[in-house]
PDB file of C-alpha atoms in Angstrom:
ATOM      1  CA  MET A 103      85.086  41.617 119.907  1.00 57.00           C
ATOM      2  CA  THR A 104      87.941  42.758 121.703  1.00 62.00           C
ATOM      3  CA  VAL A 105      92.108  42.067 120.685  1.00 72.00           C
ATOM      4  CA  PRO A 106      92.721  38.537 122.906  1.00 76.00           C
ATOM      5  CA  ALA A 107      95.302  39.609 126.439  1.00 81.00           C
ATOM      6  CA  LEU A 108      97.475  37.516 124.367  1.00 81.00           C
ATOM      7  CA  LEU A 109      97.971  39.734 121.730  1.00 85.00           C
ATOM      8  CA  ASN A 110      98.043  43.060 124.490  1.00 81.00           C
ATOM      9  CA  HIS A 111     101.575  42.781 125.993  1.00 84.00           C
ATOM     10  CA  LEU A 112     103.688  43.348 122.888  1.00 95.00           C
ATOM     11  CA  ARG A 113     106.868  45.852 122.170  1.00 96.00           C
ATOM     12  CA  LEU A 114     105.336  46.880 119.356  1.00 97.00           C
ATOM     13  CA  PRO A 115     102.810  46.162 117.470  1.00 97.00           C
ATOM     14  CA  ILE A 116     103.793  43.214 114.373  1.00 98.00           C
ATOM     15  CA  ILE A 117     103.414  40.568 113.693  1.00 98.00           C
ATOM     16  CA  GLY A 118     106.053  38.876 111.770  1.00 98.00           C
ATOM     17  CA  SER A 119     104.403  36.783 108.447  1.00 97.00           C
ATOM     18  CA  PRO A 120     105.357  33.211 107.779  1.00 97.00           C
ATOM     19  CA  LEU A 121     107.688  33.355 104.789  1.00 96.00           C
ATOM     20  CA  PHE A 122     108.230  29.675 103.102  1.00 90.00           C
ATOM     21  CA  ILE A 123     111.442  27.948 103.771  1.00 92.00           C
ATOM     22  CA  ILE A 124     112.541  31.093 104.896  1.00 96.00           C
ATOM     23  CA  SER A 125     110.582  31.194 108.874  1.00 97.00           C
ATOM     24  CA  GLY A 126     112.491  28.508 110.706  1.00 98.00           C
ATOM     25  CA  PRO A 127     113.560  28.811 114.573  1.00 98.00           C
ATOM     26  CA  GLU A 128     115.947  30.939 114.355  1.00 98.00           C
ATOM     27  CA  LEU A 129     114.173  33.828 113.276  1.00 98.00           C
ATOM     28  CA  VAL A 130     110.840  32.924 115.007  1.00 98.00           C
ATOM     29  CA  ILE A 131     113.392  33.622 118.668  1.00 98.00           C
ATOM     30  CA  ALA A 132     114.356  35.963 117.600  1.00 98.00           C
ATOM     31  CA  GLN A 133     111.416  37.831 116.735  1.00 98.00           C
ATOM     32  CA  CYS A 134     109.611  36.617 119.617  1.00 98.00           C
ATOM     33  CA  LYS A 135     112.943  38.343 122.273  1.00 98.00           C
ATOM     34  CA  ALA A 136     112.817  41.171 120.606  1.00 98.00           C
ATOM     35  CA  GLY A 137     108.681  41.476 121.309  1.00 98.00           C
ATOM     36  CA  ILE A 138     107.013  41.194 118.104  1.00 98.00           C
ATOM     37  CA  VAL A 139     104.866  37.977 117.373  1.00 98.00           C
ATOM     38  CA  GLY A 140     107.649  35.306 115.289  1.00 98.00           C
ATOM     39  CA  SER A 141     105.914  32.557 112.802  1.00 98.00           C
ATOM     40  CA  PHE A 142     106.565  29.886 110.670  1.00 98.00           C
ATOM     41  CA  PRO A 143     104.801  27.843 107.915  1.00 97.00           C
ATOM     42  CA  ALA A 144     104.274  24.272 109.548  1.00 98.00           C
ATOM     43  CA  LEU A 145     105.439  23.011 105.901  1.00 96.00           C
ATOM     44  CA  ASN A 146     108.579  24.205 106.480  1.00 97.00           C
ATOM     45  CA  ALA A 147     109.561  21.786 109.140  1.00 97.00           C
ATOM     46  CA  ARG A 148     110.438  19.232 106.520  1.00 96.00           C
ATOM     47  CA  PRO A 149     109.890  15.739 107.036  1.00 96.00           C
ATOM     48  CA  GLN A 150     106.525  16.192 109.533  1.00 96.00           C
ATOM     49  CA  ALA A 151     108.511  14.892 112.169  1.00 97.00           C
ATOM     50  CA  MET A 152     110.504  17.577 112.392  1.00 98.00           C
ATOM     51  CA  LEU A 153     107.717  20.255 113.304  1.00 98.00           C
ATOM     52  CA  ASP A 154     107.998  18.037 116.689  1.00 98.00           C
ATOM     53  CA  GLU A 155     111.455  19.452 117.483  1.00 98.00           C
ATOM     54  CA  TRP A 156     111.180  22.546 116.287  1.00 98.00           C
ATOM     55  CA  LEU A 157     108.142  23.544 118.208  1.00 98.00           C
ATOM     56  CA  HIS A 158     109.542  22.218 121.513  1.00 98.00           C
ATOM     57  CA  ARG A 159     112.595  24.347 120.750  1.00 98.00           C
ATOM     58  CA  ILE A 160     110.907  26.916 120.686  1.00 98.00           C
ATOM     59  CA  THR A 161     108.949  26.523 123.541  1.00 98.00           C
ATOM     60  CA  GLU A 162     111.952  25.963 125.797  1.00 98.00           C
ATOM     61  CA  GLU A 163     114.333  29.110 124.682  1.00 98.00           C
ATOM     62  CA  LEU A 164     111.727  31.062 125.049  1.00 98.00           C
ATOM     63  CA  ALA A 165     110.703  29.940 128.874  1.00 98.00           C
ATOM     64  CA  ALA A 166     113.772  30.140 129.285  1.00 98.00           C
ATOM     65  CA  HIS A 167     113.847  33.282 128.296  1.00 98.00           C
ATOM     66  CA  ASN A 168     111.026  33.942 129.899  1.00 97.00           C
ATOM     67  CA  ARG A 169     112.587  33.053 133.535  1.00 97.00           C
ATOM     68  CA  ALA A 170     116.171  34.669 132.230  1.00 98.00           C
ATOM     69  CA  ASN A 171     114.617  38.132 131.678  1.00 97.00           C
ATOM     70  CA  PRO A 172     110.798  38.849 133.959  1.00 95.00           C
ATOM     71  CA  ASP A 173     110.144  42.361 133.532  1.00 94.00           C
ATOM     72  CA  ARG A 174     110.850  41.480 128.884  1.00 94.00           C
ATOM     73  CA  PRO A 175     108.593  38.709 128.033  1.00 95.00           C
ATOM     74  CA  ALA A 176     109.394  37.578 124.653  1.00 97.00           C
ATOM     75  CA  ALA A 177     106.171  37.831 122.560  1.00 97.00           C
ATOM     76  CA  PRO A 178     104.067  33.894 121.646  1.00 97.00           C
ATOM     77  CA  PHE A 179     104.481  32.648 118.345  1.00 98.00           C
ATOM     78  CA  ALA A 180     102.487  31.843 115.958  1.00 98.00           C
ATOM     79  CA  VAL A 181     102.311  28.197 113.408  1.00 98.00           C
ATOM     80  CA  ASN A 182     101.003  29.331 109.504  1.00 98.00           C
ATOM     81  CA  GLN A 183      98.627  26.099 108.177  1.00 97.00           C
ATOM     82  CA  ILE A 184      97.827  26.241 104.742  1.00 93.00           C
ATOM     83  CA  VAL A 185      93.656  24.982 104.978  1.00 93.00           C
ATOM     84  CA  HIS A 186      93.843  23.754 100.718  1.00 85.00           C
ATOM     85  CA  LYS A 187      93.084  20.570 100.011  1.00 84.00           C
ATOM     86  CA  SER A 188      96.394  20.120  98.825  1.00 84.00           C
ATOM     87  CA  ASN A 189      97.944  19.840 102.221  1.00 91.00           C
ATOM     88  CA  ASP A 190      97.671  15.721 103.687  1.00 92.00           C
ATOM     89  CA  ARG A 191     100.150  17.342 106.195  1.00 96.00           C
ATOM     90  CA  LEU A 192      97.233  19.411 108.165  1.00 96.00           C
ATOM     91  CA  GLU A 193      95.531  16.862 110.394  1.00 96.00           C
ATOM     92  CA  SER A 194      99.262  15.837 111.670  1.00 97.00           C
ATOM     93  CA  ASP A 195     100.037  18.648 112.046  1.00 98.00           C
ATOM     94  CA  LEU A 196      97.322  20.195 113.889  1.00 97.00           C
ATOM     95  CA  ILE A 197      98.167  17.746 116.296  1.00 98.00           C
ATOM     96  CA  THR A 198     101.145  19.109 117.113  1.00 98.00           C
ATOM     97  CA  CYS A 199     100.940  21.387 117.588  1.00 98.00           C
ATOM     98  CA  ALA A 200      97.858  20.573 120.101  1.00 98.00           C
ATOM     99  CA  LYS A 201     100.958  18.907 122.342  1.00 98.00           C
ATOM    100  CA  TRP A 202     102.472  21.955 121.807  1.00 98.00           C
ATOM    101  CA  GLN A 203      99.123  24.141 122.211  1.00 97.00           C
ATOM    102  CA  VAL A 204     100.520  26.607 120.109  1.00 98.00           C
ATOM    103  CA  PRO A 205      99.022  30.176 120.962  1.00 97.00           C
ATOM    104  CA  ILE A 206      98.698  31.886 117.731  1.00 97.00           C
ATOM    105  CA  VAL A 207      97.335  29.994 114.431  1.00 98.00           C
ATOM    106  CA  ILE A 208      97.685  31.608 111.064  1.00 98.00           C
ATOM    107  CA  THR A 209      95.123  30.418 108.731  1.00 97.00           C
ATOM    108  CA  SER A 210      95.365  30.597 104.299  1.00 93.00           C
ATOM    109  CA  LEU A 211      93.595  29.348 102.085  1.00 88.00           C
ATOM    110  CA  GLY A 212      90.826  28.291 103.163  1.00 88.00           C
ATOM    111  CA  ALA A 213      89.155  28.705 106.086  1.00 90.00           C
ATOM    112  CA  ARG A 214      87.256  25.180 108.172  1.00 93.00           C
ATOM    113  CA  GLU A 215      85.225  25.809 111.521  1.00 96.00           C
ATOM    114  CA  ASP A 216      86.972  21.946 113.152  1.00 95.00           C
ATOM    115  CA  LEU A 217      90.326  23.878 112.590  1.00 96.00           C
ATOM    116  CA  ASN A 218      89.070  26.864 114.492  1.00 97.00           C
ATOM    117  CA  THR A 219      87.125  25.297 117.230  1.00 97.00           C
ATOM    118  CA  ALA A 220      90.766  22.872 117.782  1.00 97.00           C
ATOM    119  CA  VAL A 221      92.493  25.216 118.184  1.00 97.00           C
ATOM    120  CA  HIS A 222      90.231  26.810 120.918  1.00 97.00           C
ATOM    121  CA  GLY A 223      89.879  23.423 122.156  1.00 97.00           C
ATOM    122  CA  TRP A 224      93.856  24.284 123.658  1.00 97.00           C
ATOM    123  CA  GLY A 225      94.028  27.191 124.891  1.00 95.00           C
ATOM    124  CA  GLY A 226      94.939  29.208 121.110  1.00 96.00           C
ATOM    125  CA  ILE A 227      93.445  31.954 119.039  1.00 97.00           C
ATOM    126  CA  THR A 228      93.438  31.916 114.722  1.00 97.00           C
ATOM    127  CA  LEU A 229      94.049  34.314 112.525  1.00 98.00           C
ATOM    128  CA  HIS A 230      92.892  34.769 109.392  1.00 97.00           C
ATOM    129  CA  ASP A 231      94.717  36.034 105.487  1.00 95.00           C
ATOM    130  CA  VAL A 232      91.827  37.547 103.596  1.00 97.00           C
ATOM    131  CA  ILE A 233      91.965  39.229 100.110  1.00 96.00           C
ATOM    132  CA  ASP A 234      88.685  41.212 100.044  1.00 97.00           C
ATOM    133  CA  ASP A 235      85.522  41.479 102.411  1.00 97.00           C
ATOM    134  CA  ARG A 236      83.983  38.664 101.582  1.00 97.00           C
ATOM    135  CA  PHE A 237      85.941  36.875 102.261  1.00 97.00           C
ATOM    136  CA  ALA A 238      87.094  37.820 105.735  1.00 97.00           C
ATOM    137  CA  ARG A 239      83.312  37.608 106.848  1.00 98.00           C
ATOM    138  CA  LYS A 240      83.491  33.422 106.076  1.00 97.00           C
ATOM    139  CA  ALA A 241      86.656  33.207 107.884  1.00 97.00           C
ATOM    140  CA  ILE A 242      84.616  34.324 111.150  1.00 98.00           C
ATOM    141  CA  GLU A 243      81.128  32.158 110.075  1.00 97.00           C
ATOM    142  CA  LYS A 244      83.688  29.198 110.462  1.00 97.00           C
ATOM    143  CA  GLY A 245      85.528  30.624 114.161  1.00 97.00           C
ATOM    144  CA  ALA A 246      88.223  32.561 113.017  1.00 97.00           C
ATOM    145  CA  ASP A 247      89.712  34.852 116.449  1.00 97.00           C
ATOM    146  CA  GLY A 248      90.967  37.584 114.194  1.00 97.00           C
ATOM    147  CA  LEU A 249      91.607  38.416 110.306  1.00 98.00           C
ATOM    148  CA  ILE A 250      95.101  39.369 108.204  1.00 98.00           C
ATOM    149  CA  ALA A 251      93.847  41.392 105.529  1.00 98.00           C
ATOM    150  CA  VAL A 252      96.699  41.125 103.192  1.00 97.00           C
ATOM    151  CA  ALA A 253      96.479  44.545 100.890  1.00 97.00           C
ATOM    152  CA  ALA A 254      98.164  45.211  97.147  1.00 96.00           C
ATOM    153  CA  GLY A 255     102.160  45.261  98.010  1.00 95.00           C
ATOM    154  CA  ALA A 256     102.363  42.366 100.009  1.00 95.00           C
ATOM    155  CA  GLY A 257     105.605  39.611  99.571  1.00 92.00           C
ATOM    156  CA  GLY A 258     103.922  35.956  98.598  1.00 83.00           C
ATOM    157  CA  HIS A 259     100.493  35.780  97.967  1.00 84.00           C
ATOM    158  CA  ALA A 260      98.766  39.170  98.130  1.00 88.00           C
ATOM    159  CA  GLY A 261      95.294  41.160  97.280  1.00 90.00           C
ATOM    160  CA  ARG A 262      94.578  43.037  94.985  1.00 94.00           C
ATOM    161  CA  LEU A 263      92.802  45.727  96.659  1.00 97.00           C
ATOM    162  CA  SER A 264      94.435  49.377  98.962  1.00 97.00           C
ATOM    163  CA  PRO A 265      94.932  48.954 102.207  1.00 97.00           C
ATOM    164  CA  PHE A 266      92.147  51.728 103.063  1.00 97.00           C
ATOM    165  CA  ALA A 267      89.859  49.808 101.320  1.00 98.00           C
ATOM    166  CA  ILE A 268      89.764  46.653 102.498  1.00 98.00           C
ATOM    167  CA  VAL A 269      90.576  47.785 106.331  1.00 98.00           C
ATOM    168  CA  GLN A 270      87.553  49.880 105.700  1.00 97.00           C
ATOM    169  CA  GLU A 271      85.115  47.110 104.759  1.00 98.00           C
ATOM    170  CA  ILE A 272      86.247  44.612 106.665  1.00 98.00           C
ATOM    171  CA  ARG A 273      86.460  47.691 109.826  1.00 98.00           C
ATOM    172  CA  GLN A 274      82.488  48.390 108.986  1.00 98.00           C
ATOM    173  CA  TRP A 275      81.102  45.006 110.831  1.00 98.00           C
ATOM    174  CA  PHE A 276      84.469  43.550 112.574  1.00 97.00           C
ATOM    175  CA  ASP A 277      85.894  44.743 115.941  1.00 96.00           C
ATOM    176  CA  GLY A 278      88.360  42.342 116.583  1.00 96.00           C
ATOM    177  CA  PRO A 279      92.001  41.752 116.125  1.00 97.00           C
ATOM    178  CA  LEU A 280      92.647  42.864 112.779  1.00 97.00           C
ATOM    179  CA  ALA A 281      96.157  43.073 111.297  1.00 98.00           C
ATOM    180  CA  LEU A 282      97.215  44.405 108.479  1.00 98.00           C
ATOM    181  CA  SER A 283      99.385  43.332 105.208  1.00 97.00           C
ATOM    182  CA  GLY A 284     101.354  45.069 102.563  1.00 96.00           C
ATOM    183  CA  SER A 285     104.701  47.444 102.457  1.00 95.00           C
ATOM    184  CA  ILE A 286     105.032  47.866 106.160  1.00 97.00           C
ATOM    185  CA  ALA A 287     108.671  47.716 105.634  1.00 97.00           C
ATOM    186  CA  THR A 288     108.291  50.797 109.063  1.00 98.00           C
ATOM    187  CA  GLY A 289     107.728  52.416 112.260  1.00 98.00           C
ATOM    188  CA  ASP A 290     105.842  54.778 110.621  1.00 97.00           C
ATOM    189  CA  ALA A 291     103.797  52.158 108.149  1.00 98.00           C
ATOM    190  CA  VAL A 292     102.593  50.751 111.114  1.00 98.00           C
ATOM    191  CA  LEU A 293     101.672  53.122 112.555  1.00 98.00           C
ATOM    192  CA  ALA A 294      98.972  54.343 109.802  1.00 97.00           C
ATOM    193  CA  ALA A 295      98.029  51.270 109.504  1.00 98.00           C
ATOM    194  CA  GLN A 296      97.029  51.846 113.048  1.00 97.00           C
ATOM    195  CA  ALA A 297      95.216  55.211 112.312  1.00 97.00           C
ATOM    196  CA  MET A 298      93.493  53.202 108.944  1.00 96.00           C
ATOM    197  CA  GLY A 299      92.003  51.449 111.651  1.00 97.00           C
ATOM    198  CA  ALA A 300      93.888  47.996 112.176  1.00 97.00           C
ATOM    199  CA  ASP A 301      95.373  47.034 114.453  1.00 97.00           C
ATOM    200  CA  PHE A 302      98.759  45.412 113.852  1.00 97.00           C
ATOM    201  CA  GLY A 303     101.242  45.617 111.183  1.00 98.00           C
ATOM    202  CA  TYR A 304     102.542  42.159 109.275  1.00 98.00           C
ATOM    203  CA  ILE A 305     105.262  42.478 108.292  1.00 98.00           C
ATOM    204  CA  GLY A 306     107.037  39.653 106.801  1.00 97.00           C
ATOM    205  CA  SER A 307     110.068  40.770 103.947  1.00 97.00           C
ATOM    206  CA  PRO A 308     111.893  43.259 105.555  1.00 98.00           C
ATOM    207  CA  PHE A 309     112.834  39.979 107.679  1.00 98.00           C
ATOM    208  CA  ILE A 310     114.018  38.114 104.478  1.00 98.00           C
ATOM    209  CA  ALA A 311     117.339  40.746 104.273  1.00 98.00           C
ATOM    210  CA  THR A 312     118.275  39.009 108.745  1.00 98.00           C
ATOM    211  CA  THR A 313     121.204  36.995 109.729  1.00 98.00           C
ATOM    212  CA  GLU A 314     119.021  34.796 111.442  1.00 98.00           C
ATOM    213  CA  ALA A 315     116.959  33.622 108.354  1.00 98.00           C
ATOM    214  CA  ASN A 316     117.265  30.661 106.367  1.00 97.00           C
ATOM    215  CA  ALA A 317     117.963  32.804 102.691  1.00 95.00           C
ATOM    216  CA  ASP A 318     120.055  32.683 100.640  1.00 94.00           C
ATOM    217  CA  GLN A 319     123.240  35.265 100.933  1.00 96.00           C
ATOM    218  CA  ALA A 320     122.309  37.007  97.527  1.00 95.00           C
ATOM    219  CA  TYR A 321     118.076  36.819  98.415  1.00 95.00           C
ATOM    220  CA  LYS A 322     119.346  39.728 101.371  1.00 97.00           C
ATOM    221  CA  ASP A 323     121.097  41.083  98.931  1.00 97.00           C
ATOM    222  CA  GLY A 324     118.422  41.375  96.649  1.00 96.00           C
ATOM    223  CA  ILE A 325     116.235  42.911  99.525  1.00 97.00           C
ATOM    224  CA  VAL A 326     118.260  46.015  99.779  1.00 97.00           C
ATOM    225  CA  ALA A 327     118.866  46.474  96.446  1.00 97.00           C
ATOM    226  CA  GLY A 328     115.421  46.062  95.541  1.00 96.00           C
ATOM    227  CA  ARG A 329     112.926  48.827  95.150  1.00 97.00           C
ATOM    228  CA  ALA A 330     109.509  48.202  94.460  1.00 97.00           C
ATOM    229  CA  ALA A 331     109.551  49.374  90.666  1.00 96.00           C
ATOM    230  CA  ASP A 332     111.351  45.341  91.011  1.00 96.00           C
ATOM    231  CA  ILE A 333     108.440  43.393  91.936  1.00 96.00           C
ATOM    232  CA  VAL A 334     106.897  41.532  89.239  1.00 95.00           C
ATOM    233  CA  TYR A 335     103.110  40.187  90.120  1.00 93.00           C
ATOM    234  CA  SER A 336     101.951  36.965  88.857  1.00 92.00           C
ATOM    235  CA  ASN A 337     100.439  33.737  88.897  1.00 89.00           C
ATOM    236  CA  LEU A 338     102.581  31.238  86.892  1.00 88.00           C
ATOM    237  CA  PHE A 339     104.598  30.101  90.228  1.00 85.00           C
ATOM    238  CA  THR A 340     102.409  29.054  92.110  1.00 82.00           C
ATOM    239  CA  GLY A 341      98.890  29.599  90.833  1.00 82.00           C
ATOM    240  CA  VAL A 342      97.680  31.969  92.740  1.00 85.00           C
ATOM    241  CA  HIS A 343      99.161  35.827  92.256  1.00 88.00           C
ATOM    242  CA  GLY A 344     101.663  37.015  94.266  1.00 91.00           C
ATOM    243  CA  ASN A 345     104.710  39.026  94.397  1.00 94.00           C
ATOM    244  CA  TYR A 346     107.719  38.500  93.042  1.00 94.00           C
ATOM    245  CA  LEU A 347     111.638  39.822  92.877  1.00 95.00           C
ATOM    246  CA  ARG A 348     112.246  40.417  88.860  1.00 95.00           C
ATOM    247  CA  ALA A 349     115.577  40.084  89.247  1.00 93.00           C
ATOM    248  CA  SER A 350     115.401  35.994  90.359  1.00 93.00           C
ATOM    249  CA  ILE A 351     112.980  35.469  87.321  1.00 93.00           C
ATOM    250  CA  ALA A 352     115.179  37.155  84.806  1.00 93.00           C
ATOM    251  CA  ALA A 353     118.057  34.965  86.625  1.00 91.00           C
ATOM    252  CA  ALA A 354     115.581  31.766  86.369  1.00 89.00           C
ATOM    253  CA  GLY A 355     115.573  32.653  82.528  1.00 90.00           C
ATOM    254  CA  MET A 356     112.296  34.089  81.866  1.00 92.00           C
ATOM    255  CA  ASP A 357     111.028  37.474  81.451  1.00 93.00           C
ATOM    256  CA  PRO A 358     109.322  38.998  83.587  1.00 94.00           C
ATOM    257  CA  ASP A 359     107.798  41.323  82.178  1.00 93.00           C
ATOM    258  CA  ASN A 360     106.071  38.594  79.411  1.00 92.00           C
ATOM    259  CA  LEU A 361     104.215  35.353  82.025  1.00 91.00           C
ATOM    260  CA  PRO A 362     102.209  33.503  81.120  1.00 90.00           C
ATOM    261  CA  GLU A 363      99.353  32.865  83.048  1.00 88.00           C
ATOM    262  CA  GLY A 364      99.868  29.876  85.543  1.00 83.00           C
ATOM    263  CA  ASP A 365      97.166  27.473  86.567  1.00 75.00           C
ATOM    264  CA  LEU A 366      95.436  27.245  89.680  1.00 67.00           C
ATOM    265  CA  LYS A 367      94.994  23.196  89.771  1.00 67.00           C
ATOM    266  CA  THR A 368      98.552  23.479  89.878  1.00 61.00           C
ATOM    267  CA  MET A 369      99.410  24.588  94.036  1.00 61.00           C
ATOM    268  CA  ASP A 370     100.181  21.963  95.721  1.00 59.00           C
ATOM    269  CA  PHE A 371     101.498  21.154  98.859  1.00 57.00           C
ATOM    270  CA  GLY A 372     100.558  18.251  99.938  1.00 51.00           C
ATOM    271  CA  GLY A 373     102.635  15.472 100.428  1.00 44.00           C
ATOM    272  CA  GLY A 374     104.675  14.785  96.533  1.00 39.00           C
ATOM    273  CA  SER A 375     107.358  16.590  95.441  1.00 34.00           C
ATOM    274  CA  ASN A 376     106.585  20.337  97.270  1.00 36.00           C
ATOM    275  CA  ALA A 377     107.199  17.247 101.261  1.00 35.00           C
ATOM    276  CA  SER A 378     110.082  16.097 100.090  1.00 32.00           C
ATOM    277  CA  GLY A 379     111.804  18.829  98.871  1.00 35.00           C
ATOM    278  CA  GLY A 380     111.353  18.293  95.096  1.00 36.00           C
ATOM    279  CA  ALA A 381     110.743  20.109  91.613  1.00 37.00           C
ATOM    280  CA  LYS A 382     108.191  22.746  93.352  1.00 45.00           C
ATOM    281  CA  PRO A 383     109.562  24.331  95.902  1.00 41.00           C
ATOM    282  CA  LYS A 384     112.377  24.443  94.087  1.00 53.00           C
ATOM    283  CA  ALA A 385     110.266  27.366  92.339  1.00 51.00           C
ATOM    284  CA  TRP A 386     110.223  28.884  95.285  1.00 54.00           C
ATOM    285  CA  LYS A 387     113.686  28.830  95.724  1.00 64.00           C
ATOM    286  CA  ASP A 388     114.591  30.166  92.658  1.00 84.00           C
ATOM    287  CA  ILE A 389     111.705  32.875  92.250  1.00 90.00           C
ATOM    288  CA  TRP A 390     112.550  35.254  95.143  1.00 93.00           C
ATOM    289  CA  GLY A 391     108.971  35.960  96.702  1.00 93.00           C
ATOM    290  CA  SER A 392     109.354  39.307  98.133  1.00 95.00           C
ATOM    291  CA  GLY A 393     106.827  42.749  98.492  1.00 96.00           C
ATOM    292  CA  GLN A 394     106.615  46.375  97.315  1.00 97.00           C
ATOM    293  CA  GLY A 395     108.080  48.178 100.793  1.00 97.00           C
ATOM    294  CA  ILE A 396     111.035  46.671 100.350  1.00 97.00           C
ATOM    295  CA  GLY A 397     112.732  50.145  99.566  1.00 97.00           C
ATOM    296  CA  ALA A 398     113.143  51.224 103.068  1.00 97.00           C
ATOM    297  CA  VAL A 399     115.106  48.298 104.011  1.00 97.00           C
ATOM    298  CA  THR A 400     118.812  49.734 103.407  1.00 97.00           C
ATOM    299  CA  ALA A 401     121.341  46.631 105.310  1.00 97.00           C
ATOM    300  CA  VAL A 402     121.344  43.088 105.744  1.00 98.00           C
ATOM    301  CA  GLU A 403     121.346  43.116 109.707  1.00 98.00           C
ATOM    302  CA  SER A 404     119.818  41.296 112.739  1.00 98.00           C
ATOM    303  CA  VAL A 405     116.654  41.234 113.812  1.00 98.00           C
ATOM    304  CA  ALA A 406     117.264  42.991 117.400  1.00 98.00           C
ATOM    305  CA  ASP A 407     119.083  45.715 115.000  1.00 98.00           C
ATOM    306  CA  ARG A 408     115.608  45.438 112.743  1.00 98.00           C
ATOM    307  CA  VAL A 409     113.055  45.616 115.269  1.00 98.00           C
ATOM    308  CA  ASP A 410     115.232  48.276 117.438  1.00 98.00           C
ATOM    309  CA  ARG A 411     114.635  50.734 113.907  1.00 98.00           C
ATOM    310  CA  LEU A 412     111.035  50.141 113.552  1.00 98.00           C
ATOM    311  CA  GLU A 413     110.652  50.976 117.210  1.00 98.00           C
ATOM    312  CA  ARG A 414     113.100  54.283 116.294  1.00 98.00           C
ATOM    313  CA  GLU A 415     110.194  54.917 114.121  1.00 98.00           C
ATOM    314  CA  TYR A 416     107.212  54.081 115.248  1.00 98.00           C
ATOM    315  CA  ARG A 417     108.070  56.480 118.889  1.00 97.00           C
ATOM    316  CA  ALA A 418     109.512  59.207 116.114  1.00 97.00           C
ATOM    317  CA  ALA A 419     105.925  59.002 114.554  1.00 97.00           C
ATOM    318  CA  ARG A 420     103.980  59.109 117.144  1.00 96.00           C
ATOM    319  CA  VAL A 421     106.114  62.233 117.857  1.00 96.00           C
ATOM    320  CA  ARG A 422     105.997  63.516 114.927  1.00 95.00           C
ATOM    321  CA  LEU A 423     101.551  63.320 115.135  1.00 94.00           C
ATOM    322  CA  ALA A 424     101.772  64.655 118.351  1.00 87.00           C
ATOM    323  CA  LEU A 425     100.575  60.940 119.056  1.00 68.00           C
TER     324      LEU A 425
END
């Protein structure tokens, strides 16, 4: 298997990761126009009918950009689908994605053969995020086209494995599209991911600190001010281990160094308070996810400027290594 043609002509080998609450049409469109894959979680569009509006806007604006800029067309976009059983919107969201023929679907928290078949039916590809080799094998067995290796240090729901460990194990048997997530915040780190065997860097936290991100200014400033030591790994907030900004935990009245254990049963992506804007998403709003790579983020800037910076760093790293 090789990297699909859809992903072969990016300006940089970067996929912008879907950021819960934060990724919306403005961020995705800016990322795609800048030449990298932009993505958002389907659940960010609330109520469900808004997903159709978002996909309409993204599709039309990117098509207009391509007509005006045939020499630098936009990168494709992706929609993240949470496959966990509590997501009672999944079927409806897939129907909407089929209507707009979403080019890339990123699946999380569960792999389903019927979902992969459906996406292939409209000509799209699927990438599944995994935290270890066992889950990676299951995803490919069920028909995923590619993998996102979520290593230690990634923002949001993160794994425990070293990026070296997870990539080398996957590459022993899988030669298809592979993105690496975990503290990738510079062009140098993107090149390092490729040197390890990944095809793409999967970048999230640096895009929180952009003008197009749907995040509170305090959140953006926290990313700029933060360092790796300011990240806390906990399963309290969703039942699944993830990385969060220490200052936001303290501001919520909790001790970041003495958090109780969470419970997987508390995870809820369904149609109750989580979908309607009630108590559960408040935890996500007030407790800010972030990866360990934020020490490289020194200012809030536009997506275009951030991607320009990443490209300069990436090209300089290639020259430094005589590649």
